[in-house]
PDB file of C-alpha atoms and ligand atoms in Angstrom:
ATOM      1  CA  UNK A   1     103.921-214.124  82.754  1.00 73.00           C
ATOM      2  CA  UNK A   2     103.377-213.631  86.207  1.00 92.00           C
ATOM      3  CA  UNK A   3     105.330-215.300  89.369  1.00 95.00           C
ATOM      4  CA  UNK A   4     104.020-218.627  90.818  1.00 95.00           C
ATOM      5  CA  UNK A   5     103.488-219.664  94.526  1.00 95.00           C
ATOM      6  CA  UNK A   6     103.525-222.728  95.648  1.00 94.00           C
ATOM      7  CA  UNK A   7     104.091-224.267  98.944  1.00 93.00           C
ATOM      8  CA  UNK A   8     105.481-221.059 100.098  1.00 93.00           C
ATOM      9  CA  UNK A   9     108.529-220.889  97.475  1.00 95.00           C
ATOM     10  CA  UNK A  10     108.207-218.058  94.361  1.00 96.00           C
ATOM     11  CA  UNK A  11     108.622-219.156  91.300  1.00 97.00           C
ATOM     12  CA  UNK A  12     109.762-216.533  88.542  1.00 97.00           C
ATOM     13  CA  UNK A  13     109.668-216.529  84.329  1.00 97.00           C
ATOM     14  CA  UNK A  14     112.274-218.266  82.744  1.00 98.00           C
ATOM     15  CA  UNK A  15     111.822-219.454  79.425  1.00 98.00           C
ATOM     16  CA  UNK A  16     108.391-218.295  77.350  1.00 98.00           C
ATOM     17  CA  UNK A  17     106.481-221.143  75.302  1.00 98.00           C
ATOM     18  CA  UNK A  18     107.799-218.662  72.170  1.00 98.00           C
ATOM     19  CA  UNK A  19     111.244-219.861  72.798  1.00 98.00           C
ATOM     20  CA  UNK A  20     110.293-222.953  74.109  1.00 98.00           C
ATOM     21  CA  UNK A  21     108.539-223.770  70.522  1.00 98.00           C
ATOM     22  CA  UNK A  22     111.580-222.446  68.699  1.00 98.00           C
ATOM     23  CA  UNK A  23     114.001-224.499  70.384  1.00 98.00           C
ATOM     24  CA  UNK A  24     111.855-227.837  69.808  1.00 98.00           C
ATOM     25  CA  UNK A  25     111.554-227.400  66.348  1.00 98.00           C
ATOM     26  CA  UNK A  26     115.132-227.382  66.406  1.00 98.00           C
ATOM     27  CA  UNK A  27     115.850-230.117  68.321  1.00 98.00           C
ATOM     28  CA  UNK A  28     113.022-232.328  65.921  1.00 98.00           C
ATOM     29  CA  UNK A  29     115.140-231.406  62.666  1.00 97.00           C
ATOM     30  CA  UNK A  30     118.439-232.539  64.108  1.00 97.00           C
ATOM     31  CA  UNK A  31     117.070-236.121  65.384  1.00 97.00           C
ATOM     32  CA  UNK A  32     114.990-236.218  62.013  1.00 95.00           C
ATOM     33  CA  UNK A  33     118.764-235.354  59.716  1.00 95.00           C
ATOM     34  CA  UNK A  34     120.637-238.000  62.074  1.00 95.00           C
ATOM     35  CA  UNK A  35     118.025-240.514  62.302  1.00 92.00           C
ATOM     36  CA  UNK A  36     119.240-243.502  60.134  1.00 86.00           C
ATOM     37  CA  UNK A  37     116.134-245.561  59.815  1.00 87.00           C
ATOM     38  CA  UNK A  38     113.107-245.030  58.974  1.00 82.00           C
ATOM     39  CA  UNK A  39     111.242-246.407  62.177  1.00 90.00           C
ATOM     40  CA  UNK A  40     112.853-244.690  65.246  1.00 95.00           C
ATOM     41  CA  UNK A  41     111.223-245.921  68.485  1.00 97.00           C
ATOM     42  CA  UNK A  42     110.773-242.653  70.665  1.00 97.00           C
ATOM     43  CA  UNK A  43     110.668-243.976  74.792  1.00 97.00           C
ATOM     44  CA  UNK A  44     108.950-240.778  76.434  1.00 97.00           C
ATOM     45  CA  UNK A  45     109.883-240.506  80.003  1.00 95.00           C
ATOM     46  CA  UNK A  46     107.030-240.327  82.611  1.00 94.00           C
ATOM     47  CA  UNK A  47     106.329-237.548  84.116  1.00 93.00           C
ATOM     48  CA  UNK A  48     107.758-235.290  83.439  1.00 95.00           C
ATOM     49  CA  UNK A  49     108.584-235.192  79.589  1.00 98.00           C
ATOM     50  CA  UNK A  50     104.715-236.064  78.862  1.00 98.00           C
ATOM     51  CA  UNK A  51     104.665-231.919  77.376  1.00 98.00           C
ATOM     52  CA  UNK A  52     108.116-231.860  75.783  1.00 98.00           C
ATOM     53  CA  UNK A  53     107.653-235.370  73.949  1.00 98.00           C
ATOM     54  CA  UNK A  54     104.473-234.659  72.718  1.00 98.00           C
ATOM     55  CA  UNK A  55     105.716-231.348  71.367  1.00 98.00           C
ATOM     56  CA  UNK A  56     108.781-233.172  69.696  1.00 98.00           C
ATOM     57  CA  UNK A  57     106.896-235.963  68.552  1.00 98.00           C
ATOM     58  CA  UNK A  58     104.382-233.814  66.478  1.00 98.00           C
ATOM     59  CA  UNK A  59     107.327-231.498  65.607  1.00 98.00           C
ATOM     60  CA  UNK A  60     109.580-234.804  64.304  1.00 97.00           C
ATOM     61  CA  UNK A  61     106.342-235.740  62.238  1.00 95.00           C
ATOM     62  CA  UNK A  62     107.871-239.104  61.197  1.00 94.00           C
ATOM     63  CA  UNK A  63     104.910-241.194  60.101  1.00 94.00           C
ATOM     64  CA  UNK A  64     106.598-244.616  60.832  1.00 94.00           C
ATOM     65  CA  UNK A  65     108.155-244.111  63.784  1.00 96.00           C
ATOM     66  CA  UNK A  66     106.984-245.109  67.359  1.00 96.00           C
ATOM     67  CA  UNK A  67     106.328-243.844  70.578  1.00 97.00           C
ATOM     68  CA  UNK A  68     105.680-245.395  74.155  1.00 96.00           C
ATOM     69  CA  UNK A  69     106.425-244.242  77.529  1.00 95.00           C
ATOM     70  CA  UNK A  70     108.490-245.376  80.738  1.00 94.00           C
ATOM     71  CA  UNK A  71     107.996-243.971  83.959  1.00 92.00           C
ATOM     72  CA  UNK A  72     111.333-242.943  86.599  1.00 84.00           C
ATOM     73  CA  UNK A  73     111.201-240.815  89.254  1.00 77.00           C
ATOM     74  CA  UNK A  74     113.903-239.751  91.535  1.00 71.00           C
ATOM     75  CA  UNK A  75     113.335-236.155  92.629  1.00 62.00           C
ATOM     76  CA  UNK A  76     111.514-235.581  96.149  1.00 63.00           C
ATOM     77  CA  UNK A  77     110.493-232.005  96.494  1.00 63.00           C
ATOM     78  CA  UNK A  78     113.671-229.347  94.903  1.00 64.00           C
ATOM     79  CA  UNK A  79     116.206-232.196  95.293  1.00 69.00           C
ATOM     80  CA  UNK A  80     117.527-235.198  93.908  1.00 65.00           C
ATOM     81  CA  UNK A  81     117.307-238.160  95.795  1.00 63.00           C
ATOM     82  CA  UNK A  82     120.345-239.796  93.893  1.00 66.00           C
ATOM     83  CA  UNK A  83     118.062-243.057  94.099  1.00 72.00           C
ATOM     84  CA  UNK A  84     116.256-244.037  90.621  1.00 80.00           C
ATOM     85  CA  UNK A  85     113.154-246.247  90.660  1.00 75.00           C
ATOM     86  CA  UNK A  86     111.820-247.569  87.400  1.00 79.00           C
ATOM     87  CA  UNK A  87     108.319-247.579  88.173  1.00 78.00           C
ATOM     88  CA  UNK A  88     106.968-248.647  84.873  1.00 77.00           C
ATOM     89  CA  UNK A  89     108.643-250.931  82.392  1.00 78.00           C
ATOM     90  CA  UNK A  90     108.923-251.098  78.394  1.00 87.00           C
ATOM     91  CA  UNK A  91     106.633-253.706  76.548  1.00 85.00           C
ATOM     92  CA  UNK A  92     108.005-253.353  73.102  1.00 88.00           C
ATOM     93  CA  UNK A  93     110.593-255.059  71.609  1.00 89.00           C
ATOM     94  CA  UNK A  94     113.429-252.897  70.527  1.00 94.00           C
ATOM     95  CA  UNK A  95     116.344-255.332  69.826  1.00 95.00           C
ATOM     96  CA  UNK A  96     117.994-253.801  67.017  1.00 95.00           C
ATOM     97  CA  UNK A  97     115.687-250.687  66.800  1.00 95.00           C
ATOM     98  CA  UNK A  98     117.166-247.172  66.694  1.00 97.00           C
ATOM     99  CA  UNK A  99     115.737-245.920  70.426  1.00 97.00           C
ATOM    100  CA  UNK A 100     115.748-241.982  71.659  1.00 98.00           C
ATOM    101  CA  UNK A 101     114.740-241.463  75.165  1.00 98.00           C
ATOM    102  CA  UNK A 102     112.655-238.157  75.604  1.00 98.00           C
ATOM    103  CA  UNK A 103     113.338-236.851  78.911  1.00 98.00           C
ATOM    104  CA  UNK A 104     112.968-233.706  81.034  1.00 97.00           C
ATOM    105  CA  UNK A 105     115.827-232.425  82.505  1.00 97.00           C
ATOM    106  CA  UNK A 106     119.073-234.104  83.098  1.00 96.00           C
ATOM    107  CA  UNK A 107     120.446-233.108  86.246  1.00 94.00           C
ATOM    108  CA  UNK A 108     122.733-235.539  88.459  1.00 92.00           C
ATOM    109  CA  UNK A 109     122.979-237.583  85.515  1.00 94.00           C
ATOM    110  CA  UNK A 110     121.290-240.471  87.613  1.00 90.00           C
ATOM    111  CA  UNK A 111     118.068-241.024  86.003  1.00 91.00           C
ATOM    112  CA  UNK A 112     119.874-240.690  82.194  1.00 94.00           C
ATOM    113  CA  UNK A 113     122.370-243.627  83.402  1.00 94.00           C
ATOM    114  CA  UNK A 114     120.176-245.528  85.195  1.00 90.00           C
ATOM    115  CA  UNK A 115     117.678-245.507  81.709  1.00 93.00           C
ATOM    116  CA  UNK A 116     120.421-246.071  79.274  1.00 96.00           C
ATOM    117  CA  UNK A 117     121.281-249.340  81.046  1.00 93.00           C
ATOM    118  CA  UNK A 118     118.642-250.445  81.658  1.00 92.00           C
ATOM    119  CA  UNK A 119     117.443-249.934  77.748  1.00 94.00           C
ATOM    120  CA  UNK A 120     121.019-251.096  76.476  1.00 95.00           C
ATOM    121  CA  UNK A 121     120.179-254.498  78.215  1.00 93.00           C
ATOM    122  CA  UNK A 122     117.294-255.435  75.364  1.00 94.00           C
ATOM    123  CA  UNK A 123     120.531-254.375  72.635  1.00 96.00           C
ATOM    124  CA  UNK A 124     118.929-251.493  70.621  1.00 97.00           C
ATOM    125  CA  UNK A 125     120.252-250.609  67.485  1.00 96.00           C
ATOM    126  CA  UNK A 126     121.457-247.202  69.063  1.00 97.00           C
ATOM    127  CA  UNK A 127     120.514-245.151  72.080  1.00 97.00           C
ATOM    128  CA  UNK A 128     120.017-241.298  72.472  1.00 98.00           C
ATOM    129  CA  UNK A 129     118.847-238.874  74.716  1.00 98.00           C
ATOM    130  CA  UNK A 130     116.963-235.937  73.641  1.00 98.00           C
ATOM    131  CA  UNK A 131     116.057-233.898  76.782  1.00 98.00           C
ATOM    132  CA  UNK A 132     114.580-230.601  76.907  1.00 98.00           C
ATOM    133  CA  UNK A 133     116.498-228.884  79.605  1.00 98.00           C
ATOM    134  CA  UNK A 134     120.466-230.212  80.559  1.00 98.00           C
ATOM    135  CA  UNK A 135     122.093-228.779  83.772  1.00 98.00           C
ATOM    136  CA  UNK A 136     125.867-229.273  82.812  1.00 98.00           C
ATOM    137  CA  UNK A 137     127.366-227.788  86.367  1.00 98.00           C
ATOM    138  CA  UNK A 138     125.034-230.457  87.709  1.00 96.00           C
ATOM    139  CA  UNK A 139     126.379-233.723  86.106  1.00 97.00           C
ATOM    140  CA  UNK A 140     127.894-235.964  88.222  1.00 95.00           C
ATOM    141  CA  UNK A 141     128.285-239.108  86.206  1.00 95.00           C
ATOM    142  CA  UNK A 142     127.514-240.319  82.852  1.00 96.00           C
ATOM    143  CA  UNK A 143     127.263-237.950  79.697  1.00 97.00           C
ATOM    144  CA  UNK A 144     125.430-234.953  78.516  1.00 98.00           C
ATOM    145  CA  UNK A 145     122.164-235.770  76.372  1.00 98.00           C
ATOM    146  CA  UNK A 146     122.493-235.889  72.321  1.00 98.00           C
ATOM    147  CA  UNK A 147     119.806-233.507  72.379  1.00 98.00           C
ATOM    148  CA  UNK A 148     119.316-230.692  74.703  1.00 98.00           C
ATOM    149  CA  UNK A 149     116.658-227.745  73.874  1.00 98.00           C
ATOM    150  CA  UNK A 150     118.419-225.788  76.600  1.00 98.00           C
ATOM    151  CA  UNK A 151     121.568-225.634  79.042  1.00 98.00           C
ATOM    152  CA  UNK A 152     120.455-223.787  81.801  1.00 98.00           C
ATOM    153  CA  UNK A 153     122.229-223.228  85.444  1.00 97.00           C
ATOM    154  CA  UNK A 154     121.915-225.529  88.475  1.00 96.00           C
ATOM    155  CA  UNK A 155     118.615-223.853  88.977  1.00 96.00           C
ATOM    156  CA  UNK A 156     115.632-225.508  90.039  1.00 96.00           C
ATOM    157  CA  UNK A 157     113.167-225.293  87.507  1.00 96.00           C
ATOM    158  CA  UNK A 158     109.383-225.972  87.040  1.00 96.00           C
ATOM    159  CA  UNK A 159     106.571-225.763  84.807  1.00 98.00           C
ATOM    160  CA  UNK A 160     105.906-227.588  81.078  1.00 98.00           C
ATOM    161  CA  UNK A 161     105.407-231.086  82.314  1.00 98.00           C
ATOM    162  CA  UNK A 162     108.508-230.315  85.576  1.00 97.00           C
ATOM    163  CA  UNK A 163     106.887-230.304  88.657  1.00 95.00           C
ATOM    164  CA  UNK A 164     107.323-229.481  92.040  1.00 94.00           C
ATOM    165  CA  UNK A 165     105.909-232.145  94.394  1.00 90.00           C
ATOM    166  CA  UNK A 166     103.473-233.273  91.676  1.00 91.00           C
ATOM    167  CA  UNK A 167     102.287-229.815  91.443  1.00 94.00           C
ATOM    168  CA  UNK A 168     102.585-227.032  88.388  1.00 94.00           C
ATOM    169  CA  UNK A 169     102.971-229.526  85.431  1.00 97.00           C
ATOM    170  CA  UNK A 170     100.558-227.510  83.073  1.00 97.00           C
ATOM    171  CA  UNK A 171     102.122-224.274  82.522  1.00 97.00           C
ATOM    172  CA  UNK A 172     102.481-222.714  79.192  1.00 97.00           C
ATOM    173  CA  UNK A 173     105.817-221.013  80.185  1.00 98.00           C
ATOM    174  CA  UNK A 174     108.889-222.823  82.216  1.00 98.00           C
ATOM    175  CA  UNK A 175     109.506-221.148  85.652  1.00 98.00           C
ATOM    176  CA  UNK A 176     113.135-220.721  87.674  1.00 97.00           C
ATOM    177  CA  UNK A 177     113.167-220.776  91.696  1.00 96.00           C
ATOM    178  CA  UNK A 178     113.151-217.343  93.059  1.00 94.00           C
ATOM    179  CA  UNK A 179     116.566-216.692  94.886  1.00 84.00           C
ATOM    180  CA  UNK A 180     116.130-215.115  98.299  1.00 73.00           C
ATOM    181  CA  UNK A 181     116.986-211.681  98.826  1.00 58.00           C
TER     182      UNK A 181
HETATM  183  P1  IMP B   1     118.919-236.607  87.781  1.00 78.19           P
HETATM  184  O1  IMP B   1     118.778-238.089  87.954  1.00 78.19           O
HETATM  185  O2  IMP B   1     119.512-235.943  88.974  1.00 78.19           O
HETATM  186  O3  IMP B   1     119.622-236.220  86.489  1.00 78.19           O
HETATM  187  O4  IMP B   1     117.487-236.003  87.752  1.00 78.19           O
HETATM  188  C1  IMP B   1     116.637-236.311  86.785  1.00 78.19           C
HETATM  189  C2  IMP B   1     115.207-236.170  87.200  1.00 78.19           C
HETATM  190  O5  IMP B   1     115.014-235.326  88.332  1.00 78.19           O
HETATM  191  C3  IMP B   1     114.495-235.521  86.050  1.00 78.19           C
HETATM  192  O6  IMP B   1     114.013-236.492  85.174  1.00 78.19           O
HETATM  193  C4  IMP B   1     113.411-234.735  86.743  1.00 78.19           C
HETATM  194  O7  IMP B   1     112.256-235.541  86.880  1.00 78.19           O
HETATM  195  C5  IMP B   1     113.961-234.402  88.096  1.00 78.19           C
HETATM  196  N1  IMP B   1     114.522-233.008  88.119  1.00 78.19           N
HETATM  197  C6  IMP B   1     115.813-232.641  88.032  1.00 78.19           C
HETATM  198  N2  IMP B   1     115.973-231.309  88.090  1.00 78.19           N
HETATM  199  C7  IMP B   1     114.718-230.805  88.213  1.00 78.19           C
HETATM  200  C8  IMP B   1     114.201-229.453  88.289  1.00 78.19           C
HETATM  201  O8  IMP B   1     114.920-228.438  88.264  1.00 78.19           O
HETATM  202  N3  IMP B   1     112.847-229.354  88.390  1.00 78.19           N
HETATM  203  C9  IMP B   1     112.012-230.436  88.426  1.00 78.19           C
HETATM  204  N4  IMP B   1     112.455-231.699  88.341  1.00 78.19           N
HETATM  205  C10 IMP B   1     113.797-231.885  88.230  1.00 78.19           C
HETATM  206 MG1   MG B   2     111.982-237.183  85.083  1.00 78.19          MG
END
């Protein structure tokens, strides 16, 4: 794993796709031992959870469940804007349905209260987050995710569906912002 440049900022290993795989195996058993139906509805959050969810998904292997996307975005460049746009809607009806979001990172805590309720509003059955990466120094309102696959610092991170500027979704490996020396 070697350091990434991009737009002029380094970009060092963090977390290998190894631990990466280990960790979403174990997030997939605990949603599958506290699911309490049999038809979940999984809401994958565009764009950045497009890696983790389909990871999860496959890993969950729940042959009646569901799975559809919604798209936020609320980051511009290494920092949260603090404004959340929903920039693609749900189409499925989930009155009554047991819903977990799949998200990216939950930072702010912005985005993950803006999407709960927004998704409470059509009264689902229950509502959980399952993200892959929770900064808990960073939380400024709302709760932490049900699910996390890792806490990690205030860091900014990229890499495994997280971008930076739209840039670096596709890497095996997730990456940590280089503090200057
Ligand atoms: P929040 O609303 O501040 O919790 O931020 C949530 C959104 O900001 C996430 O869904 C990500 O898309 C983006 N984000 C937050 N932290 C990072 C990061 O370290 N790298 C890349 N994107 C991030
Ligand atoms: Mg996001």
């Amino acid at each position: 794993m070697a350091e990434i440049n991009i737009k002029g900022l380094t970009f060092e290993p963090f977390i290998s796709r190894e631990e990466i795989a280990k960790q979403v195996e174990r997030v997939a058993a605990e949603i599958k031992r506290d699911c309490l139906t049999k038809c979940p509805i999984f809401i994958c959050v565009l764009n950045g959870a497009f890696m983790f969810a389909a990871d999860l998904y496959r890993a969950i292997d729940m042959p009646e469940s569901e799975i559809t996307f919604i798209r936020y975005k609320s980051y511009e460049g290494t920092h949260s804007t603090g404004k959340v746009k929903q920039i693609m809607g749900l189409v499925e009806d989930i009155t009554d349905r047991e819903v977990i979001i799949i998200e990216d990172i939950v930072d702010t805590g912005h985005t993950a209260l803006q999407m709960r309720a927004d998704i409470m509003a059509y009264n689902p059955k229950s509502l959980k987050i399952a993200a892959l990466l929770f900064k808990p120094d960073s939380l400024q309102v709302g709760q932490p995710p049900e699910y996390a696959a890792f806490n990690i610092p205030s860091k900014f991170i990229l890499g495994y569906g997280l971008d930076f500027d739209e840039l670096a979704r596709g890497t095996h490996d997730i990456y940590v912002l280089k503090s200057k020396e």
